[in-house]
Amino acid sequence: MRGTSAVSPESDDSSNQSQCPAKTPAQIARYLEDLTCKIMHAHNYLKNPAYANLVRQHTAQDLIMHDANVHDCPIPPSVDIETHISNVINLLDTHPCFEFVPTNVTAHVDRATNHAVVWVTEPGVGSDKERMFNRESVSRLHFRRRMEDGAWIFYKHMSIRGGGDFW
């Protein structure tokens, strides 16, 4: 069973604003690091529509889930947000001890191209029965700035290293 939420969608400032208030690259990086943590924590509660909507608000409809290596990420590859949400719910139903716990979150912002990459590690989380989750994973989350309103949108996840062959 997952613990209490680290973020509430009702009180989440980033879910109530479409634009990043930050102006400097360092401020934008901090904003994206915080937003990444909120998105990842919300993945633990996707059956709750408020958390699913928080993820949808900050994620591209054509989200790409991609592995740099074969079968590294516990979430199967997908090419849209709804399939991704379904895949995460299935993972959590199958492995109730699994939890998204982002650590070592670091953003690199390229203002010239309006793109950013956020590096994230997650500790191995699991019980003795689910040892496959006991290896740290490393991921890159790619964001692009939407020209219409200036919002930063998560559009691609690349698993660099995960816990192993999950599916």
XYZ file of C-alpha atoms in Angstrom:
167
model
C 0.000 0.000 0.000
C 1.327 3.399 -0.951
C 1.887 6.062 1.693
C 0.249 9.431 1.864
C 0.597 11.689 -1.116
C 3.489 14.121 -1.252
C 1.385 16.413 -3.424
C -2.302 17.205 -3.433
C -3.742 18.128 -6.824
C -6.096 20.610 -5.167
C -3.261 22.569 -3.528
C -0.683 22.170 -6.289
C 0.281 25.623 -7.581
C 1.616 24.211 -10.857
C -1.721 22.541 -11.601
C -3.487 25.890 -11.272
C -1.247 27.794 -13.660
C -0.370 27.023 -17.222
C 2.712 29.232 -17.397
C 6.010 28.886 -15.628
C 6.509 32.047 -13.536
C 10.291 31.634 -13.699
C 12.387 33.893 -15.901
C 16.038 32.830 -15.576
C 17.371 29.412 -16.662
C 18.078 28.539 -13.007
C 14.511 29.463 -11.980
C 13.065 27.481 -14.886
C 15.237 24.494 -13.949
C 13.971 24.605 -10.348
C 10.366 24.898 -11.560
C 10.818 21.861 -13.845
C 12.484 19.857 -11.071
C 9.514 20.559 -8.774
C 7.009 19.864 -11.551
C 8.728 16.555 -12.370
C 8.437 15.451 -8.737
C 4.748 16.402 -8.670
C 4.026 14.526 -11.901
C 5.890 11.428 -10.729
C 4.297 11.414 -7.265
C 0.863 11.804 -8.875
C 1.525 8.568 -10.793
C 1.070 6.698 -7.489
C -2.591 7.789 -7.368
C -3.771 7.727 -10.998
C -7.045 5.992 -10.109
C -8.014 9.284 -8.460
C -9.265 11.576 -11.274
C -7.697 14.670 -9.675
C -4.210 13.133 -9.843
C -4.788 11.775 -13.352
C -5.863 15.259 -14.459
C -2.738 16.805 -12.904
C -0.628 14.414 -14.999
C -2.687 15.103 -18.146
C -2.432 18.892 -17.682
C 1.365 18.833 -17.766
C 1.862 16.004 -20.277
C 1.590 15.962 -24.070
C -1.249 13.913 -25.555
C 1.339 12.133 -27.701
C 3.643 11.268 -24.773
C 6.381 8.854 -25.823
C 7.602 6.283 -23.302
C 10.879 4.886 -24.620
C 13.611 2.598 -23.284
C 17.253 3.194 -24.132
C 17.783 -0.512 -23.438
C 15.452 -3.472 -23.882
C 12.782 -3.863 -21.187
C 14.373 -1.594 -18.616
C 11.378 0.437 -17.488
C 8.594 -1.285 -15.525
C 6.063 0.700 -17.578
C 5.624 -0.609 -21.139
C 6.395 1.796 -23.996
C 3.491 3.918 -25.224
C 2.866 6.717 -27.696
C 0.017 8.548 -25.953
C -0.913 9.703 -22.465
C -4.048 7.571 -22.049
C -2.188 4.333 -22.829
C 0.547 5.426 -20.434
C -1.948 6.090 -17.626
C -3.561 2.700 -18.234
C -0.139 1.010 -18.182
C 0.762 2.668 -14.868
C -2.546 1.669 -13.269
C -1.985 -1.922 -14.437
C 1.550 -1.888 -12.987
C 0.328 -0.606 -9.621
C -2.523 -3.142 -9.532
C -0.109 -5.983 -10.303
C 2.644 -4.762 -7.947
C 1.017 -2.886 -5.043
C 4.360 -2.345 -3.291
C 5.748 -0.360 -6.237
C 5.945 3.392 -5.683
C 7.250 6.290 -7.753
C 9.837 8.072 -5.590
C 11.860 10.616 -7.599
C 15.310 11.518 -6.258
C 18.384 13.342 -7.577
C 16.190 15.455 -9.853
C 18.251 17.780 -12.062
C 16.996 19.916 -14.957
C 19.023 21.234 -17.881
C 17.233 24.022 -19.750
C 18.015 25.213 -23.276
C 16.252 28.567 -23.597
C 17.303 28.891 -27.249
C 15.301 25.811 -28.265
C 12.610 25.958 -25.543
C 13.454 22.401 -24.523
C 14.619 20.909 -21.244
C 15.785 17.534 -20.009
C 15.181 16.497 -16.416
C 17.327 13.649 -15.075
C 15.742 11.533 -12.327
C 16.777 8.514 -10.319
C 14.432 6.330 -8.315
C 15.555 4.001 -5.555
C 14.654 0.350 -5.765
C 11.294 0.022 -4.038
C 9.797 -3.337 -3.249
C 9.382 -6.194 -0.854
C 11.215 -9.515 -0.675
C 8.498 -10.953 -2.910
C 9.147 -8.328 -5.573
C 12.919 -8.176 -5.775
C 12.753 -7.061 -9.400
C 12.085 -3.529 -8.152
C 15.115 -3.417 -5.867
C 17.457 -1.861 -8.438
C 17.771 1.903 -8.805
C 16.471 3.318 -12.084
C 17.648 6.327 -14.078
C 15.419 8.282 -16.470
C 15.361 11.404 -18.619
C 12.131 13.369 -18.913
C 11.979 15.723 -21.880
C 9.958 18.950 -21.729
C 9.134 21.486 -24.430
C 7.728 24.951 -24.001
C 4.347 25.416 -25.631
C 4.385 28.602 -27.705
C 0.681 29.435 -27.256
C 0.817 29.936 -23.496
C 4.428 29.362 -22.401
C 3.624 26.203 -20.429
C 6.307 23.526 -20.083
C 4.929 20.173 -21.272
C 6.387 16.728 -20.558
C 6.507 14.958 -23.940
C 9.021 12.093 -23.741
C 10.338 9.727 -21.084
C 13.485 7.738 -21.742
C 14.472 5.003 -19.334
C 18.266 4.827 -19.218
C 18.447 2.024 -16.700
C 15.714 0.268 -14.787
C 15.131 -2.690 -12.591
C 15.217 -5.355 -15.283
C 12.951 -7.328 -17.612
C 9.433 -6.598 -16.374
C 7.143 -7.685 -19.217
